[in-house]
């Protein structure tokens, strides 16, 4: 079952027509791992995903749109882009969901909060997500191996953490926590 099938099932179960995903985790889930954040500590991203009966949209500003299209590969996935100033995203949502019953992965004006259901759907490992998880595990193992080979006597824990973080980033993995003892 794909993530979009899960979205459609969730919409049907809750009697909704459209779903707005603003959380970084939800955006990554529905786009196959794309990063909507600028600040890694943010809960909500600089872009949002909107699924309606008419299509799948990425709502982003003119700075983020090219990155999301090209670097994250969302244009190739078939997402349509709605680009505008960051402060007009709610107008785009209103226009694209006019007359529709909207759900969202958190509080959003006029939307039903389905954050618990979205979190539950994200926790189900689809075959595609399983492949991405395996690739992330392989990248992590390679990063740990490369970092371990570069360790030298006298290096501080901070230097070791920076080395491991660098090796992970080099392989396209975003280390959230790096613990060294």
JSON list of C-alpha atoms in Angstrom, two decimals:
[
{"chain": "A", "resi": 1, "resn": "UNK", "atom": "CA", "xyz": [0.00, 0.00, 0.00]},
{"chain": "A", "resi": 2, "resn": "UNK", "atom": "CA", "xyz": [1.47, 3.36, -0.98]},
{"chain": "A", "resi": 3, "resn": "UNK", "atom": "CA", "xyz": [1.41, 6.50, 1.12]},
{"chain": "A", "resi": 4, "resn": "UNK", "atom": "CA", "xyz": [-1.14, 8.10, -1.24]},
{"chain": "A", "resi": 5, "resn": "UNK", "atom": "CA", "xyz": [-3.39, 5.05, -0.86]},
{"chain": "A", "resi": 6, "resn": "UNK", "atom": "CA", "xyz": [-3.12, 5.52, 2.90]},
{"chain": "A", "resi": 7, "resn": "UNK", "atom": "CA", "xyz": [-4.09, 9.19, 2.47]},
{"chain": "A", "resi": 8, "resn": "UNK", "atom": "CA", "xyz": [-7.12, 8.26, 0.39]},
{"chain": "A", "resi": 9, "resn": "UNK", "atom": "CA", "xyz": [-8.15, 5.63, 2.94]},
{"chain": "A", "resi": 10, "resn": "UNK", "atom": "CA", "xyz": [-7.81, 8.18, 5.76]},
{"chain": "A", "resi": 11, "resn": "UNK", "atom": "CA", "xyz": [-9.88, 10.74, 3.84]},
{"chain": "A", "resi": 12, "resn": "UNK", "atom": "CA", "xyz": [-12.61, 8.18, 3.16]},
{"chain": "A", "resi": 13, "resn": "UNK", "atom": "CA", "xyz": [-12.67, 6.97, 6.78]},
{"chain": "A", "resi": 14, "resn": "UNK", "atom": "CA", "xyz": [-13.08, 10.52, 8.11]},
{"chain": "A", "resi": 15, "resn": "UNK", "atom": "CA", "xyz": [-15.45, 11.75, 5.39]},
{"chain": "A", "resi": 16, "resn": "UNK", "atom": "CA", "xyz": [-12.94, 14.34, 4.18]},
{"chain": "A", "resi": 17, "resn": "UNK", "atom": "CA", "xyz": [-12.18, 15.56, 0.67]},
{"chain": "A", "resi": 18, "resn": "UNK", "atom": "CA", "xyz": [-8.68, 17.00, 1.03]},
{"chain": "A", "resi": 19, "resn": "UNK", "atom": "CA", "xyz": [-5.65, 16.75, 3.29]},
{"chain": "A", "resi": 20, "resn": "UNK", "atom": "CA", "xyz": [-3.10, 19.43, 4.15]},
{"chain": "A", "resi": 21, "resn": "UNK", "atom": "CA", "xyz": [0.25, 18.19, 5.45]},
{"chain": "A", "resi": 22, "resn": "UNK", "atom": "CA", "xyz": [2.39, 20.91, 7.04]},
{"chain": "A", "resi": 23, "resn": "UNK", "atom": "CA", "xyz": [4.49, 18.92, 9.52]},
{"chain": "A", "resi": 24, "resn": "UNK", "atom": "CA", "xyz": [8.02, 18.07, 8.37]},
{"chain": "A", "resi": 25, "resn": "UNK", "atom": "CA", "xyz": [7.42, 14.40, 9.21]},
{"chain": "A", "resi": 26, "resn": "UNK", "atom": "CA", "xyz": [4.12, 14.23, 7.31]},
{"chain": "A", "resi": 27, "resn": "UNK", "atom": "CA", "xyz": [5.56, 16.02, 4.27]},
{"chain": "A", "resi": 28, "resn": "UNK", "atom": "CA", "xyz": [8.50, 13.59, 4.18]},
{"chain": "A", "resi": 29, "resn": "UNK", "atom": "CA", "xyz": [6.14, 10.64, 4.54]},
{"chain": "A", "resi": 30, "resn": "UNK", "atom": "CA", "xyz": [3.83, 11.55, 1.66]},
{"chain": "A", "resi": 31, "resn": "UNK", "atom": "CA", "xyz": [6.66, 12.63, -0.68]},
{"chain": "A", "resi": 32, "resn": "UNK", "atom": "CA", "xyz": [8.94, 9.64, -0.17]},
{"chain": "A", "resi": 33, "resn": "UNK", "atom": "CA", "xyz": [11.41, 11.40, 2.09]},
{"chain": "A", "resi": 34, "resn": "UNK", "atom": "CA", "xyz": [11.55, 14.95, 0.71]},
{"chain": "A", "resi": 35, "resn": "UNK", "atom": "CA", "xyz": [12.72, 17.65, 3.11]},
{"chain": "A", "resi": 36, "resn": "UNK", "atom": "CA", "xyz": [10.37, 20.61, 3.52]},
{"chain": "A", "resi": 37, "resn": "UNK", "atom": "CA", "xyz": [12.38, 22.20, 6.29]},
{"chain": "A", "resi": 38, "resn": "UNK", "atom": "CA", "xyz": [14.95, 24.95, 6.28]},
{"chain": "A", "resi": 39, "resn": "UNK", "atom": "CA", "xyz": [15.61, 24.70, 10.02]},
{"chain": "A", "resi": 40, "resn": "UNK", "atom": "CA", "xyz": [16.01, 21.08, 11.11]},
{"chain": "A", "resi": 41, "resn": "UNK", "atom": "CA", "xyz": [14.51, 21.93, 14.51]},
{"chain": "A", "resi": 42, "resn": "UNK", "atom": "CA", "xyz": [11.20, 23.09, 12.99]},
{"chain": "A", "resi": 43, "resn": "UNK", "atom": "CA", "xyz": [8.06, 21.04, 13.38]},
{"chain": "A", "resi": 44, "resn": "UNK", "atom": "CA", "xyz": [6.42, 22.59, 10.33]},
{"chain": "A", "resi": 45, "resn": "UNK", "atom": "CA", "xyz": [8.22, 23.04, 7.06]},
{"chain": "A", "resi": 46, "resn": "UNK", "atom": "CA", "xyz": [8.75, 25.86, 4.62]},
{"chain": "A", "resi": 47, "resn": "UNK", "atom": "CA", "xyz": [6.43, 24.00, 2.25]},
{"chain": "A", "resi": 48, "resn": "UNK", "atom": "CA", "xyz": [3.24, 21.99, 2.60]},
{"chain": "A", "resi": 49, "resn": "UNK", "atom": "CA", "xyz": [1.65, 19.14, 0.67]},
{"chain": "A", "resi": 50, "resn": "UNK", "atom": "CA", "xyz": [-2.03, 19.32, -0.26]},
{"chain": "A", "resi": 51, "resn": "UNK", "atom": "CA", "xyz": [-3.95, 16.37, -1.65]},
{"chain": "A", "resi": 52, "resn": "UNK", "atom": "CA", "xyz": [-7.37, 17.10, -3.19]},
{"chain": "A", "resi": 53, "resn": "UNK", "atom": "CA", "xyz": [-9.63, 15.25, -5.64]},
{"chain": "A", "resi": 54, "resn": "UNK", "atom": "CA", "xyz": [-8.25, 17.56, -8.37]},
{"chain": "A", "resi": 55, "resn": "UNK", "atom": "CA", "xyz": [-4.57, 16.87, -7.71]},
{"chain": "A", "resi": 56, "resn": "UNK", "atom": "CA", "xyz": [-1.49, 16.78, -5.51]},
{"chain": "A", "resi": 57, "resn": "UNK", "atom": "CA", "xyz": [0.09, 20.13, -4.73]},
{"chain": "A", "resi": 58, "resn": "UNK", "atom": "CA", "xyz": [3.24, 21.43, -3.12]},
{"chain": "A", "resi": 59, "resn": "UNK", "atom": "CA", "xyz": [2.65, 24.88, -1.62]},
{"chain": "A", "resi": 60, "resn": "UNK", "atom": "CA", "xyz": [5.93, 26.77, -1.39]},
{"chain": "A", "resi": 61, "resn": "UNK", "atom": "CA", "xyz": [7.48, 30.17, -1.86]},
{"chain": "A", "resi": 62, "resn": "UNK", "atom": "CA", "xyz": [9.61, 31.17, -4.83]},
{"chain": "A", "resi": 63, "resn": "UNK", "atom": "CA", "xyz": [12.82, 30.35, -2.95]},
{"chain": "A", "resi": 64, "resn": "UNK", "atom": "CA", "xyz": [11.87, 26.80, -1.96]},
{"chain": "A", "resi": 65, "resn": "UNK", "atom": "CA", "xyz": [10.03, 25.77, -5.14]},
{"chain": "A", "resi": 66, "resn": "UNK", "atom": "CA", "xyz": [13.13, 25.23, -7.34]},
{"chain": "A", "resi": 67, "resn": "UNK", "atom": "CA", "xyz": [14.84, 23.22, -4.60]},
{"chain": "A", "resi": 68, "resn": "UNK", "atom": "CA", "xyz": [11.79, 21.04, -4.05]},
{"chain": "A", "resi": 69, "resn": "UNK", "atom": "CA", "xyz": [11.26, 20.52, -7.79]},
{"chain": "A", "resi": 70, "resn": "UNK", "atom": "CA", "xyz": [14.86, 19.66, -8.59]},
{"chain": "A", "resi": 71, "resn": "UNK", "atom": "CA", "xyz": [16.79, 18.56, -5.50]},
{"chain": "A", "resi": 72, "resn": "UNK", "atom": "CA", "xyz": [13.92, 16.73, -3.84]},
{"chain": "A", "resi": 73, "resn": "UNK", "atom": "CA", "xyz": [12.56, 15.43, -7.17]},
{"chain": "A", "resi": 74, "resn": "UNK", "atom": "CA", "xyz": [8.95, 16.34, -6.46]},
{"chain": "A", "resi": 75, "resn": "UNK", "atom": "CA", "xyz": [8.17, 17.52, -10.00]},
{"chain": "A", "resi": 76, "resn": "UNK", "atom": "CA", "xyz": [9.26, 14.10, -11.26]},
{"chain": "A", "resi": 77, "resn": "UNK", "atom": "CA", "xyz": [6.90, 12.48, -8.72]},
{"chain": "A", "resi": 78, "resn": "UNK", "atom": "CA", "xyz": [3.98, 14.31, -10.32]},
{"chain": "A", "resi": 79, "resn": "UNK", "atom": "CA", "xyz": [3.37, 17.00, -7.72]},
{"chain": "A", "resi": 80, "resn": "UNK", "atom": "CA", "xyz": [2.04, 20.32, -9.02]},
{"chain": "A", "resi": 81, "resn": "UNK", "atom": "CA", "xyz": [3.57, 23.44, -7.54]},
{"chain": "A", "resi": 82, "resn": "UNK", "atom": "CA", "xyz": [1.67, 26.42, -6.24]},
{"chain": "A", "resi": 83, "resn": "UNK", "atom": "CA", "xyz": [4.21, 29.15, -5.69]},
{"chain": "A", "resi": 84, "resn": "UNK", "atom": "CA", "xyz": [3.61, 32.42, -3.91]},
{"chain": "A", "resi": 85, "resn": "UNK", "atom": "CA", "xyz": [4.80, 34.55, -1.03]},
{"chain": "A", "resi": 86, "resn": "UNK", "atom": "CA", "xyz": [5.13, 32.59, 2.21]},
{"chain": "A", "resi": 87, "resn": "UNK", "atom": "CA", "xyz": [2.45, 34.71, 3.84]},
{"chain": "A", "resi": 88, "resn": "UNK", "atom": "CA", "xyz": [-0.16, 33.81, 1.17]},
{"chain": "A", "resi": 89, "resn": "UNK", "atom": "CA", "xyz": [-0.09, 30.04, 1.62]},
{"chain": "A", "resi": 90, "resn": "UNK", "atom": "CA", "xyz": [-3.46, 30.08, 3.39]},
{"chain": "A", "resi": 91, "resn": "UNK", "atom": "CA", "xyz": [-5.04, 31.85, 0.39]},
{"chain": "A", "resi": 92, "resn": "UNK", "atom": "CA", "xyz": [-3.77, 29.08, -1.88]},
{"chain": "A", "resi": 93, "resn": "UNK", "atom": "CA", "xyz": [-5.18, 26.42, 0.46]},
{"chain": "A", "resi": 94, "resn": "UNK", "atom": "CA", "xyz": [-8.54, 28.23, 0.54]},
{"chain": "A", "resi": 95, "resn": "UNK", "atom": "CA", "xyz": [-8.62, 28.51, -3.27]},
{"chain": "A", "resi": 96, "resn": "UNK", "atom": "CA", "xyz": [-7.67, 24.86, -3.86]},
{"chain": "A", "resi": 97, "resn": "UNK", "atom": "CA", "xyz": [-10.07, 23.49, -1.23]},
{"chain": "A", "resi": 98, "resn": "UNK", "atom": "CA", "xyz": [-13.09, 25.74, -1.85]},
{"chain": "A", "resi": 99, "resn": "UNK", "atom": "CA", "xyz": [-16.20, 23.70, -1.12]},
{"chain": "A", "resi": 100, "resn": "UNK", "atom": "CA", "xyz": [-14.19, 20.75, 0.17]},
{"chain": "A", "resi": 101, "resn": "UNK", "atom": "CA", "xyz": [-14.03, 19.31, 3.67]},
{"chain": "A", "resi": 102, "resn": "UNK", "atom": "CA", "xyz": [-10.38, 19.72, 4.68]},
{"chain": "A", "resi": 103, "resn": "UNK", "atom": "CA", "xyz": [-8.32, 17.69, 7.10]},
{"chain": "A", "resi": 104, "resn": "UNK", "atom": "CA", "xyz": [-4.87, 18.68, 8.35]},
{"chain": "A", "resi": 105, "resn": "UNK", "atom": "CA", "xyz": [-2.02, 17.12, 10.28]},
{"chain": "A", "resi": 106, "resn": "UNK", "atom": "CA", "xyz": [-2.39, 19.74, 12.99]},
{"chain": "A", "resi": 107, "resn": "UNK", "atom": "CA", "xyz": [-4.38, 22.81, 13.85]},
{"chain": "A", "resi": 108, "resn": "UNK", "atom": "CA", "xyz": [-5.45, 24.74, 10.75]},
{"chain": "A", "resi": 109, "resn": "UNK", "atom": "CA", "xyz": [-8.36, 27.19, 10.41]},
{"chain": "A", "resi": 110, "resn": "UNK", "atom": "CA", "xyz": [-11.49, 25.41, 9.15]},
{"chain": "A", "resi": 111, "resn": "UNK", "atom": "CA", "xyz": [-9.82, 21.99, 8.96]},
{"chain": "A", "resi": 112, "resn": "UNK", "atom": "CA", "xyz": [-10.46, 18.81, 10.90]},
{"chain": "A", "resi": 113, "resn": "UNK", "atom": "CA", "xyz": [-7.34, 17.89, 12.91]},
{"chain": "A", "resi": 114, "resn": "UNK", "atom": "CA", "xyz": [-6.39, 14.37, 11.83]},
{"chain": "A", "resi": 115, "resn": "UNK", "atom": "CA", "xyz": [-2.85, 14.50, 13.23]},
{"chain": "A", "resi": 116, "resn": "UNK", "atom": "CA", "xyz": [-3.33, 11.28, 15.22]},
{"chain": "A", "resi": 117, "resn": "UNK", "atom": "CA", "xyz": [-4.55, 9.39, 12.15]},
{"chain": "A", "resi": 118, "resn": "UNK", "atom": "CA", "xyz": [-1.71, 10.75, 10.01]},
{"chain": "A", "resi": 119, "resn": "UNK", "atom": "CA", "xyz": [0.84, 9.74, 12.65]},
{"chain": "A", "resi": 120, "resn": "UNK", "atom": "CA", "xyz": [-0.66, 6.24, 12.75]},
{"chain": "A", "resi": 121, "resn": "UNK", "atom": "CA", "xyz": [-0.52, 5.99, 8.93]},
{"chain": "A", "resi": 122, "resn": "UNK", "atom": "CA", "xyz": [3.11, 7.19, 8.94]},
{"chain": "A", "resi": 123, "resn": "UNK", "atom": "CA", "xyz": [3.97, 4.40, 11.39]},
{"chain": "A", "resi": 124, "resn": "UNK", "atom": "CA", "xyz": [2.88, 1.72, 8.91]},
{"chain": "A", "resi": 125, "resn": "UNK", "atom": "CA", "xyz": [5.90, 0.67, 6.89]},
{"chain": "A", "resi": 126, "resn": "UNK", "atom": "CA", "xyz": [5.01, 0.45, 3.20]},
{"chain": "A", "resi": 127, "resn": "UNK", "atom": "CA", "xyz": [7.27, -1.52, 0.83]},
{"chain": "A", "resi": 128, "resn": "UNK", "atom": "CA", "xyz": [8.58, 1.79, -0.57]},
{"chain": "A", "resi": 129, "resn": "UNK", "atom": "CA", "xyz": [9.31, 3.11, 2.92]},
{"chain": "A", "resi": 130, "resn": "UNK", "atom": "CA", "xyz": [11.02, -0.17, 3.75]},
{"chain": "A", "resi": 131, "resn": "UNK", "atom": "CA", "xyz": [13.37, 0.31, 0.80]},
{"chain": "A", "resi": 132, "resn": "UNK", "atom": "CA", "xyz": [14.14, 3.87, 1.92]},
{"chain": "A", "resi": 133, "resn": "UNK", "atom": "CA", "xyz": [14.79, 2.61, 5.46]},
{"chain": "A", "resi": 134, "resn": "UNK", "atom": "CA", "xyz": [17.20, -0.04, 4.16]},
{"chain": "A", "resi": 135, "resn": "UNK", "atom": "CA", "xyz": [19.04, 2.59, 2.09]},
{"chain": "A", "resi": 136, "resn": "UNK", "atom": "CA", "xyz": [19.27, 4.85, 5.15]},
{"chain": "A", "resi": 137, "resn": "UNK", "atom": "CA", "xyz": [20.63, 1.96, 7.21]},
{"chain": "A", "resi": 138, "resn": "UNK", "atom": "CA", "xyz": [23.26, 1.23, 4.56]},
{"chain": "A", "resi": 139, "resn": "UNK", "atom": "CA", "xyz": [24.27, 4.91, 4.41]},
{"chain": "A", "resi": 140, "resn": "UNK", "atom": "CA", "xyz": [24.47, 5.01, 8.20]},
{"chain": "A", "resi": 141, "resn": "UNK", "atom": "CA", "xyz": [26.60, 1.88, 8.35]},
{"chain": "A", "resi": 142, "resn": "UNK", "atom": "CA", "xyz": [28.95, 3.28, 5.69]},
{"chain": "A", "resi": 143, "resn": "UNK", "atom": "CA", "xyz": [29.19, 6.58, 7.58]},
{"chain": "A", "resi": 144, "resn": "UNK", "atom": "CA", "xyz": [30.00, 4.83, 10.85]},
{"chain": "A", "resi": 145, "resn": "UNK", "atom": "CA", "xyz": [32.61, 2.69, 9.12]},
{"chain": "A", "resi": 146, "resn": "UNK", "atom": "CA", "xyz": [34.28, 5.68, 7.44]},
{"chain": "A", "resi": 147, "resn": "UNK", "atom": "CA", "xyz": [34.23, 7.71, 10.64]},
{"chain": "A", "resi": 148, "resn": "UNK", "atom": "CA", "xyz": [35.68, 4.82, 12.66]},
{"chain": "A", "resi": 149, "resn": "UNK", "atom": "CA", "xyz": [38.55, 4.50, 10.18]},
{"chain": "A", "resi": 150, "resn": "UNK", "atom": "CA", "xyz": [39.37, 8.20, 10.60]},
{"chain": "A", "resi": 151, "resn": "UNK", "atom": "CA", "xyz": [39.46, 8.20, 14.42]},
{"chain": "A", "resi": 152, "resn": "UNK", "atom": "CA", "xyz": [42.86, 9.10, 15.84]},
{"chain": "A", "resi": 153, "resn": "UNK", "atom": "CA", "xyz": [44.12, 9.10, 19.44]},
{"chain": "A", "resi": 154, "resn": "UNK", "atom": "CA", "xyz": [43.49, 12.36, 21.21]},
{"chain": "A", "resi": 155, "resn": "UNK", "atom": "CA", "xyz": [40.34, 13.34, 19.26]},
{"chain": "A", "resi": 156, "resn": "UNK", "atom": "CA", "xyz": [37.63, 14.87, 21.43]},
{"chain": "A", "resi": 157, "resn": "UNK", "atom": "CA", "xyz": [34.03, 13.63, 21.54]},
{"chain": "A", "resi": 158, "resn": "UNK", "atom": "CA", "xyz": [33.03, 16.80, 19.68]},
{"chain": "A", "resi": 159, "resn": "UNK", "atom": "CA", "xyz": [35.52, 16.08, 16.90]},
{"chain": "A", "resi": 160, "resn": "UNK", "atom": "CA", "xyz": [34.28, 12.49, 16.64]},
{"chain": "A", "resi": 161, "resn": "UNK", "atom": "CA", "xyz": [30.65, 13.64, 16.50]},
{"chain": "A", "resi": 162, "resn": "UNK", "atom": "CA", "xyz": [31.52, 16.18, 13.79]},
{"chain": "A", "resi": 163, "resn": "UNK", "atom": "CA", "xyz": [33.34, 13.50, 11.82]},
{"chain": "A", "resi": 164, "resn": "UNK", "atom": "CA", "xyz": [30.40, 11.10, 12.03]},
{"chain": "A", "resi": 165, "resn": "UNK", "atom": "CA", "xyz": [27.92, 13.85, 11.19]},
{"chain": "A", "resi": 166, "resn": "UNK", "atom": "CA", "xyz": [29.98, 14.84, 8.17]},
{"chain": "A", "resi": 167, "resn": "UNK", "atom": "CA", "xyz": [30.20, 11.26, 6.91]},
{"chain": "A", "resi": 168, "resn": "UNK", "atom": "CA", "xyz": [26.43, 10.86, 7.28]},
{"chain": "A", "resi": 169, "resn": "UNK", "atom": "CA", "xyz": [25.72, 14.14, 5.46]},
{"chain": "A", "resi": 170, "resn": "UNK", "atom": "CA", "xyz": [28.12, 13.15, 2.69]},
{"chain": "A", "resi": 171, "resn": "UNK", "atom": "CA", "xyz": [25.93, 10.10, 2.09]},
{"chain": "A", "resi": 172, "resn": "UNK", "atom": "CA", "xyz": [22.67, 12.04, 2.06]},
{"chain": "A", "resi": 173, "resn": "UNK", "atom": "CA", "xyz": [21.61, 11.14, 5.60]},
{"chain": "A", "resi": 174, "resn": "UNK", "atom": "CA", "xyz": [20.53, 13.82, 8.07]},
{"chain": "A", "resi": 175, "resn": "UNK", "atom": "CA", "xyz": [21.82, 12.84, 11.53]},
{"chain": "A", "resi": 176, "resn": "UNK", "atom": "CA", "xyz": [19.33, 13.94, 14.15]},
{"chain": "A", "resi": 177, "resn": "UNK", "atom": "CA", "xyz": [21.31, 12.75, 17.17]},
{"chain": "A", "resi": 178, "resn": "UNK", "atom": "CA", "xyz": [25.02, 11.90, 17.25]},
{"chain": "A", "resi": 179, "resn": "UNK", "atom": "CA", "xyz": [26.15, 10.34, 20.51]},
{"chain": "A", "resi": 180, "resn": "UNK", "atom": "CA", "xyz": [29.82, 9.70, 21.21]},
{"chain": "A", "resi": 181, "resn": "UNK", "atom": "CA", "xyz": [31.34, 8.39, 24.41]}
]
